[in-house]
Short mmCIF file of C-alpha atoms in Angstrom, two decimals:
data_model
loop_
_atom_site.label_atom_id
_atom_site.label_comp_id
_atom_site.label_asym_id
_atom_site.label_seq_id
_atom_site.Cartn_x
_atom_site.Cartn_y
_atom_site.Cartn_z
CA MET A 1 16.78 0.41 7.64
CA ALA A 2 18.71 -2.74 6.82
CA LEU A 3 18.22 -3.93 3.26
CA TYR A 4 19.71 -7.17 1.98
CA LYS A 5 21.38 -6.36 -1.34
CA TYR A 6 21.64 -8.94 -4.08
CA PRO A 7 23.95 -9.71 -5.78
CA GLN A 8 25.96 -9.15 -2.61
CA LYS A 9 29.14 -8.51 -4.61
CA GLN A 10 27.82 -5.93 -7.00
CA ASP A 11 29.51 -4.28 -9.94
CA GLU A 12 29.23 -0.69 -8.69
CA ALA A 13 30.02 0.76 -12.12
CA VAL A 14 27.10 -1.14 -13.70
CA TYR A 15 24.71 -0.02 -10.95
CA ASN A 16 25.80 3.61 -11.20
CA GLU A 17 25.41 3.58 -14.99
CA ASN A 18 21.89 2.13 -14.74
CA GLN A 19 20.92 4.70 -12.13
CA ARG A 20 22.33 7.48 -14.32
CA LYS A 21 20.08 6.34 -17.18
CA ILE A 22 17.05 6.28 -14.89
CA GLN A 23 17.84 9.75 -13.57
CA GLU A 24 18.26 11.00 -17.14
CA CYS A 25 14.86 9.60 -18.04
CA ALA A 26 13.27 11.24 -14.99
CA ASP A 27 14.89 14.58 -15.83
CA ALA A 28 13.58 14.36 -19.40
CA TYR A 29 10.04 14.15 -18.03
CA LYS A 30 10.61 16.66 -15.24
CA ASP A 31 8.63 19.50 -16.80
CA ASP A 32 6.05 17.34 -18.55
CA VAL A 33 4.31 15.88 -15.52
CA LYS A 34 3.49 17.90 -12.44
CA LEU A 35 2.28 16.40 -9.21
CA THR A 36 -1.23 17.76 -9.49
CA VAL A 37 -4.49 16.24 -8.39
CA LYS A 38 -7.16 15.92 -11.02
CA SER A 39 -10.70 16.60 -9.94
CA ASN A 40 -13.20 13.78 -10.03
CA LYS A 41 -15.16 14.39 -13.24
CA THR A 42 -17.20 11.22 -13.05
CA ILE A 43 -20.78 11.96 -14.04
CA HIS A 44 -23.08 11.44 -11.10
CA SER A 45 -24.98 8.20 -11.54
CA ILE A 46 -28.72 8.18 -10.76
CA LYS A 47 -28.41 4.52 -9.83
CA ASP A 48 -25.65 5.26 -7.31
CA PHE A 49 -27.65 8.13 -5.87
CA CYS A 50 -30.72 5.97 -5.43
CA LYS A 51 -28.72 3.29 -3.64
CA ASP A 52 -27.40 5.85 -1.13
CA PHE A 53 -30.49 8.08 -0.99
CA ILE A 54 -31.53 7.53 2.66
CA ARG A 55 -27.99 7.93 3.99
CA LEU A 56 -27.34 10.99 1.87
CA ALA A 57 -30.55 12.56 3.15
CA LYS A 58 -29.39 12.05 6.74
CA ILE A 59 -26.10 13.84 6.08
CA TYR A 60 -28.02 17.14 5.97
CA ARG A 61 -28.76 16.80 9.70
CA LYS A 62 -25.66 18.10 11.47
CA ASP A 63 -24.53 18.77 15.03
CA LYS A 64 -22.72 22.10 15.07
CA GLU A 65 -20.12 20.86 17.58
CA ILE A 66 -18.96 17.85 15.55
CA ILE A 67 -16.37 17.86 12.75
CA TYR A 68 -17.75 16.16 9.64
CA VAL A 69 -15.23 14.78 7.14
CA ALA A 70 -15.69 13.17 3.74
CA PHE A 71 -12.78 10.80 3.07
CA VAL A 72 -12.09 9.38 -0.40
CA PRO A 73 -9.53 6.55 -0.49
CA ASP A 74 -7.98 5.51 -3.80
CA GLY A 75 -5.40 3.17 -5.30
CA GLY A 76 -4.58 -0.46 -4.65
CA LEU A 77 -4.87 -2.46 -1.44
CA GLY A 78 -1.59 -1.14 -0.05
CA ASP A 79 -2.53 2.47 -0.81
CA ILE A 80 -5.90 2.10 0.90
CA LEU A 81 -4.38 0.47 3.99
CA ARG A 82 -1.90 3.32 4.31
CA GLN A 83 -4.71 5.84 3.86
CA LYS A 84 -6.53 4.05 6.66
CA THR A 85 -3.80 5.23 9.03
CA VAL A 86 -4.78 8.82 8.23
CA ILE A 87 -8.42 8.10 9.12
CA ALA A 88 -7.24 6.51 12.38
CA ALA A 89 -5.11 9.58 13.13
CA LEU A 90 -8.06 11.92 12.53
CA VAL A 91 -10.23 9.89 14.90
CA LYS A 92 -7.45 9.84 17.49
CA MET A 93 -7.02 13.63 17.27
CA TYR A 94 -10.76 14.33 17.47
CA PRO A 95 -12.81 11.60 19.22
CA ASP A 96 -16.08 13.36 18.27
CA ILE A 97 -15.30 13.46 14.55
CA VAL A 98 -17.71 11.85 12.06
CA VAL A 99 -16.18 10.36 8.90
CA ASP A 100 -18.05 9.25 5.79
CA ILE A 101 -16.05 7.05 3.42
CA TYR A 102 -16.79 7.63 -0.26
CA HIS A 103 -15.51 4.29 -1.55
CA LYS A 104 -17.77 1.34 -0.78
CA SER A 105 -15.32 -1.40 -1.72
CA THR A 106 -12.91 -0.32 1.04
CA TYR A 107 -15.36 -1.53 3.70
CA PRO A 108 -13.54 -4.80 4.56
CA PHE A 109 -10.38 -2.83 5.46
CA ILE A 110 -11.82 0.23 7.15
CA LYS A 111 -14.83 -1.22 8.94
CA GLY A 112 -12.99 -1.59 12.27
CA ILE A 113 -12.39 2.11 12.89
CA LYS A 114 -14.77 3.93 15.21
CA ASN A 115 -16.48 7.14 14.10
CA ILE A 116 -17.07 5.86 10.56
CA ARG A 117 -20.69 6.68 9.80
CA TYR A 118 -21.40 5.62 6.22
CA PHE A 119 -19.72 3.93 3.26
CA LEU A 120 -21.01 5.69 0.14
CA ASN A 121 -20.39 5.61 -3.59
CA LYS A 122 -17.70 8.12 -4.55
CA HIS A 123 -19.87 9.37 -7.45
CA ASN A 124 -22.07 11.08 -4.86
CA LEU A 125 -19.35 13.22 -3.28
CA ASN A 126 -19.66 16.24 -5.56
CA LEU A 127 -23.33 16.50 -4.64
CA MET A 128 -22.61 16.41 -0.90
CA LYS A 129 -19.31 18.29 -0.46
CA SER A 130 -20.88 21.42 0.98
CA GLN A 131 -22.34 19.43 3.87
CA TYR A 132 -18.90 18.66 5.33
CA ASP A 133 -16.34 20.67 7.24
CA MET A 134 -13.46 19.08 5.31
CA THR A 135 -12.87 16.61 2.49
CA VAL A 136 -9.75 14.46 2.09
CA GLU A 137 -9.30 12.95 -1.36
CA TYR A 138 -6.58 10.65 -2.65
CA LEU A 139 -6.76 10.82 -6.43
CA GLY A 140 -4.49 9.91 -9.30
CA PRO A 141 -1.30 7.81 -9.52
CA ASN A 142 0.31 9.33 -6.44
CA CYS A 143 -1.82 8.08 -3.57
CA GLU A 144 0.38 9.49 -0.80
CA ILE A 145 -0.47 13.11 -1.60
CA SER A 146 -3.94 14.12 -0.42
CA HIS A 147 -6.15 16.87 -1.77
CA ILE A 148 -7.73 18.62 1.21
CA SER A 149 -10.67 20.96 0.88
CA ILE A 150 -11.50 23.02 3.98
CA ILE A 151 -15.17 23.97 3.89
CA ASN A 152 -15.60 25.25 7.45
CA SER A 153 -12.38 26.71 8.86
CA SER A 154 -13.97 28.05 12.04
CA LYS A 155 -14.04 24.80 14.00
CA PRO A 156 -11.12 24.30 16.43
CA GLY A 157 -10.20 20.91 14.96
CA ILE A 158 -10.02 22.28 11.44
CA ILE A 159 -7.94 25.22 12.68
CA LYS A 160 -5.46 22.74 14.21
CA ILE A 161 -5.15 20.84 10.90
CA LEU A 162 -4.52 24.11 9.06
CA GLU A 163 -1.85 25.07 11.61
CA ASN A 164 -0.20 21.67 11.16
CA LEU A 165 -0.20 22.08 7.38
CA GLU A 166 1.47 25.49 7.63
CA LYS A 167 4.09 24.07 9.99
CA TYR A 168 4.75 21.05 7.77
CA LYS A 169 5.02 23.23 4.64
CA LYS A 170 7.94 25.07 6.26
CA GLN A 171 9.62 21.88 7.52
CA TYR A 172 9.01 19.69 4.46
CA PRO A 173 8.47 21.97 1.44
CA TYR A 174 9.21 19.15 -1.02
CA CYS A 175 5.91 17.50 -0.04
CA PHE A 176 3.94 20.54 -1.18
CA ASP A 177 5.82 22.12 -4.08
CA GLY A 178 4.25 20.06 -6.87
CA ARG A 179 7.36 18.07 -7.77
CA LYS A 180 7.12 14.70 -9.44
CA TYR A 181 6.75 11.68 -7.20
CA PHE A 182 10.17 10.34 -8.28
CA TYR A 183 11.91 13.42 -6.85
CA LEU A 184 9.65 13.55 -3.81
CA GLN A 185 10.72 10.00 -2.91
CA GLN A 186 14.39 10.90 -3.28
CA GLU A 187 14.01 13.98 -1.08
CA ALA A 188 11.96 12.10 1.52
CA VAL A 189 14.65 9.40 1.83
CA LYS A 190 17.33 12.09 2.26
CA ASN A 191 15.25 13.51 5.10
CA GLN A 192 14.71 10.05 6.63
CA GLN A 193 11.02 10.10 5.79
CA CYS A 194 9.00 7.15 4.56
CA VAL A 195 5.65 6.89 2.81
CA ILE A 196 3.65 6.90 6.08
CA ASN A 197 5.43 10.07 7.23
CA VAL A 198 4.66 11.80 3.94
CA MET A 199 0.98 10.92 4.32
CA LYS A 200 1.00 12.51 7.77
CA ILE A 201 2.71 15.63 6.46
CA THR A 202 0.43 16.19 3.47
CA THR A 203 -2.76 15.59 5.46
CA GLY A 204 -2.02 17.87 8.40
CA VAL A 205 -2.68 15.21 11.02
CA SER A 206 -0.51 14.43 14.01
CA ASP A 207 0.20 11.26 16.00
CA ILE A 208 -0.23 9.09 12.94
CA GLU A 209 0.33 5.42 13.63
CA ASP A 210 2.02 2.86 11.45
CA LEU A 211 0.14 0.09 9.69
CA SER A 212 -0.07 -2.06 12.81
CA LEU A 213 -3.67 -1.11 13.42
CA SER A 214 -6.27 -3.27 15.07
CA ILE A 215 -7.66 -5.18 12.13
CA ASP A 216 -9.75 -7.86 13.76
CA TYR A 217 -11.16 -9.96 10.97
CA GLU A 218 -13.57 -12.58 12.16
CA LYS A 219 -12.24 -16.08 11.89
CA LYS A 220 -13.23 -17.65 8.60
CA PRO A 221 -13.49 -21.41 8.03
CA LEU A 222 -10.37 -22.27 6.06
CA LYS A 223 -11.00 -26.00 5.81
CA LYS A 224 -12.60 -25.49 2.41
CA PHE A 225 -9.13 -24.41 1.25
CA ALA A 226 -7.51 -27.51 2.84
CA ILE A 227 -5.98 -25.34 5.58
CA PHE A 228 -6.53 -26.78 9.06
CA ASP A 229 -6.04 -25.36 12.56
CA ASN A 230 -2.79 -27.20 13.29
CA ASP A 231 -1.18 -26.52 9.91
CA LYS A 232 2.09 -24.63 9.81
CA TYR A 233 2.43 -22.72 6.58
CA ILE A 234 3.95 -19.78 4.75
CA THR A 235 2.19 -17.77 2.06
CA ILE A 236 3.40 -16.48 -1.27
CA GLN A 237 1.97 -14.17 -3.93
CA THR A 238 3.45 -14.14 -7.42
CA GLY A 239 1.36 -11.41 -9.07
CA VAL A 240 0.87 -7.65 -9.05
CA ALA A 241 -2.62 -6.19 -8.46
CA ASN A 242 -4.83 -7.25 -11.35
CA LYS A 243 -1.76 -7.73 -13.59
CA GLY A 244 -0.80 -11.04 -12.05
CA ASN A 245 -0.33 -12.87 -15.34
CA THR A 246 1.43 -10.21 -17.37
CA ALA A 247 5.10 -9.34 -17.84
CA HIS A 248 5.01 -6.60 -15.22
CA PRO A 249 8.59 -5.59 -14.28
CA LYS A 250 7.81 -5.95 -10.56
CA LEU A 251 7.29 -9.66 -11.09
CA TRP A 252 9.70 -12.51 -10.49
CA SER A 253 9.71 -15.30 -13.07
CA VAL A 254 7.76 -18.52 -12.48
CA GLU A 255 11.01 -20.47 -12.74
CA LYS A 256 12.52 -18.48 -9.87
CA TRP A 257 9.42 -18.97 -7.73
CA GLU A 258 9.50 -22.72 -8.34
CA SER A 259 13.20 -22.87 -7.44
CA LEU A 260 12.57 -20.94 -4.23
CA LEU A 261 9.66 -23.16 -3.17
CA SER A 262 11.61 -26.30 -4.05
CA ALA A 263 14.47 -25.21 -1.76
CA ILE A 264 12.06 -24.48 1.11
CA LYS A 265 10.30 -27.84 0.64
CA ASN A 266 13.62 -29.67 0.59
CA GLU A 267 14.52 -28.01 3.91
CA PHE A 268 11.28 -28.53 5.85
CA GLY A 269 9.44 -31.32 4.01
CA SER A 270 5.92 -32.05 5.22
CA LYS A 271 6.39 -29.96 8.39
CA LEU A 272 5.68 -26.80 6.43
CA LYS A 273 2.99 -26.12 3.86
CA ILE A 274 3.14 -23.44 1.16
CA VAL A 275 -0.06 -21.55 0.37
CA GLN A 276 -0.29 -19.48 -2.79
CA VAL A 277 -2.59 -16.46 -2.32
CA GLY A 278 -3.70 -13.25 -4.00
CA VAL A 279 -3.17 -13.00 -7.74
CA GLY A 280 -0.54 -14.29 -10.15
CA VAL A 281 0.39 -17.38 -12.10
CA SER A 282 -1.95 -19.92 -10.57
CA GLY A 283 -0.99 -23.37 -9.39
CA LEU A 284 2.78 -23.50 -8.88
CA LYS A 285 3.67 -27.18 -8.62
CA ASN A 286 5.58 -26.70 -5.36
CA ALA A 287 2.69 -24.93 -3.61
CA TYR A 288 0.61 -27.15 -1.29
CA VAL A 289 -2.53 -25.03 -1.52
CA ASN A 290 -3.55 -22.68 -4.34
CA VAL A 291 -6.20 -20.06 -3.48
CA VAL A 292 -5.26 -17.54 -6.20
CA ASP A 293 -8.37 -15.51 -7.09
CA LYS A 294 -10.50 -17.82 -4.92
CA THR A 295 -10.84 -15.85 -1.67
CA SER A 296 -12.82 -12.92 -0.40
CA ILE A 297 -10.79 -10.15 1.24
CA ASP A 298 -11.77 -11.43 4.70
CA GLU A 299 -10.73 -14.98 3.77
CA LEU A 300 -7.43 -13.71 2.37
CA CYS A 301 -6.78 -11.82 5.61
CA SER A 302 -7.65 -14.86 7.71
CA ILE A 303 -5.14 -16.96 5.74
CA LEU A 304 -2.41 -14.32 5.98
CA LYS A 305 -3.00 -13.83 9.70
CA LYS A 306 -1.92 -17.41 10.46
CA SER A 307 1.02 -17.38 8.05
CA MET A 308 4.49 -17.76 9.59
CA LEU A 309 6.06 -15.76 6.76
CA HIS A 310 4.67 -14.10 3.65
CA ILE A 311 6.91 -13.94 0.55
CA ASP A 312 6.08 -11.45 -2.17
CA THR A 313 7.24 -8.61 -4.38
CA ASP A 314 6.19 -5.04 -3.47
CA CYS A 315 2.43 -5.68 -3.62
CA GLY A 316 -0.81 -5.32 -1.67
CA CYS A 317 -0.54 -8.55 0.33
CA VAL A 318 2.66 -7.24 1.94
CA HIS A 319 0.71 -4.30 3.37
CA ILE A 320 -2.11 -6.55 4.53
CA ALA A 321 0.40 -8.84 6.25
CA LYS A 322 1.99 -5.82 7.94
CA ALA A 323 -1.41 -4.65 9.20
CA LEU A 324 -2.03 -8.14 10.59
CA GLY A 325 1.35 -8.29 12.35
CA VAL A 326 2.79 -10.91 9.98
CA LYS A 327 6.41 -10.71 8.80
CA SER A 328 7.08 -10.61 5.06
CA LEU A 329 10.08 -11.30 2.89
CA VAL A 330 9.83 -8.76 0.07
CA LEU A 331 11.71 -8.59 -3.24
CA PHE A 332 12.31 -5.03 -4.46
CA GLY A 333 13.32 -4.05 -7.96
CA GLN A 334 11.58 -1.08 -9.54
CA THR A 335 10.25 0.54 -6.37
CA ASN A 336 12.24 2.61 -3.89
CA ALA A 337 12.69 0.22 -0.96
CA GLU A 338 14.10 2.89 1.34
CA TYR A 339 10.86 4.84 0.92
CA ILE A 340 8.31 1.99 0.76
CA ALA A 341 9.68 -0.95 2.77
CA TYR A 342 8.71 -1.74 6.35
CA PRO A 343 11.88 -2.02 8.46
CA GLU A 344 10.68 -5.10 10.37
CA ASN A 345 10.38 -7.13 7.15
CA ILE A 346 13.12 -9.06 5.37
CA ASN A 347 13.70 -6.68 2.45
CA ILE A 348 15.83 -7.86 -0.48
CA VAL A 349 16.67 -5.20 -3.06
CA SER A 350 18.48 -5.53 -6.36
CA SER A 351 21.99 -4.09 -6.34
CA VAL A 352 22.15 -4.11 -10.16
CA CYS A 353 19.37 -1.64 -10.92
CA SER A 354 16.44 -0.15 -8.99
CA ASN A 355 14.04 2.75 -8.36
CA CYS A 356 12.65 3.39 -11.85
CA TYR A 357 8.95 2.77 -11.11
CA VAL A 358 7.78 6.40 -11.24
CA ALA A 359 10.73 7.95 -13.11
CA LYS A 360 8.44 9.14 -15.93
CA GLY A 361 6.01 10.72 -13.49
CA PHE A 362 3.55 7.84 -13.72
CA VAL A 363 3.63 4.13 -12.96
CA ASN A 364 6.02 2.48 -15.39
CA ILE A 365 4.99 -1.07 -16.37
CA LYS A 366 7.97 -1.82 -18.62
CA CYS A 367 11.68 -2.07 -17.97
CA LEU A 368 12.90 1.51 -18.34
CA LEU A 369 16.18 0.31 -19.85
CA GLY A 370 14.34 -1.56 -22.61
CA ASN A 371 15.02 -5.11 -21.43
CA ASP A 372 12.46 -7.86 -22.05
CA LYS A 373 13.13 -9.07 -18.52
CA PRO A 374 13.96 -6.36 -15.96
CA LEU A 375 17.54 -6.50 -14.71
CA CYS A 376 16.46 -5.69 -11.17
CA MET A 377 14.25 -8.73 -10.59
CA GLU A 378 16.32 -11.04 -12.79
CA SER A 379 19.38 -10.31 -10.66
CA ILE A 380 17.81 -11.68 -7.45
CA ALA A 381 18.59 -15.39 -7.15
CA PRO A 382 16.06 -17.82 -5.60
CA GLU A 383 18.89 -19.49 -3.63
CA PHE A 384 19.56 -16.23 -1.78
CA VAL A 385 15.87 -15.67 -1.07
CA ALA A 386 15.50 -19.26 0.16
CA GLN A 387 18.50 -18.79 2.45
CA LYS A 388 16.95 -15.72 4.09
CA ALA A 389 13.53 -17.39 4.43
CA ILE A 390 14.97 -20.57 5.94
CA GLU A 391 17.21 -18.58 8.31
CA TYR A 392 14.22 -16.64 9.61
CA LEU A 393 11.98 -19.70 10.07
CA LYS A 394 14.74 -21.58 11.90
CA ASP A 395 15.97 -18.68 14.03
CA SER A 396 12.45 -17.76 15.11
CA LYS A 397 11.85 -21.45 16.00
CA LEU A 398 8.49 -21.37 14.26
CA ILE A 399 9.01 -24.91 12.95
#
């Protein structure tokens, strides 16, 4: 996969020294944190049970020929969209499968897949586990490794999944040996595997698709956001999950965002609008429309679907854009771009320092080298990002 490195003329000695420090930190935590899945110890809520009572009662009525699966997504928007590909693969493998999703808030993303029966509160799963043939749970900080519980191994479909898992364990032992996520990523990249491949391997499914699934959100009226049918626009997101206004090391500074948008506005003028979406520092002066924290998920998807280019750091909107067939320009610092990035995007990665995000075995929300501002993101210049964005918009003749 082609990654645009910045600075283009890097000081290799500086990069190697920074990577040595990160590796040292990871090694120091190597034996402290194992890649284990914690069981869901949430106390069952009577209120949640009452809300789902009728549907839960119906789960006891089963057709012996059908495979029944309880699926528990977890993580941020990007994690859930990737986990959706596993559900799609299960349905593709077994057209008669019935899947219950134990995570109600995932409905806007997963509603389009056939064979989904119910969306239920995850607190109710422990009560109902025995009624399924298999459960697939994504729990904890590493949302690419699934915890599979086989309850009925006699059904042909379940046997096939077990056979796949045995085969994959021999081919890709690093996905199953309990190593920390930092080392798993390194090994996966060496074996030319990406995050989607790892999800296929650890779930025992075959024929898994990429994120370009059929996500057909109904058209939402965008006029209330001052976005009209004939508008040509790009979208940007400046924040990270619900930490949009903090000093998260994935973030780019407001000053750099303003410089980038100023360069794009100077190039295209009124022919191109800039729409700020998702989370982050609200109301950049060079953004034409600001819908930060103002949209439903369906409205956000409708806005992204018409975008000519989405610009972001490694965050959830990038994965939504990918699922909607929209190209993104993505700035990578902490995260391992070779493992996470989509090859069809414009991926810009720091050549000063990178790949420290899970070096301690958990998500690291500070610069691992102790800097107030992370070297990785600080090293990426808005002029370079603007150049790549303008080149794409001109070469694709979108404006």
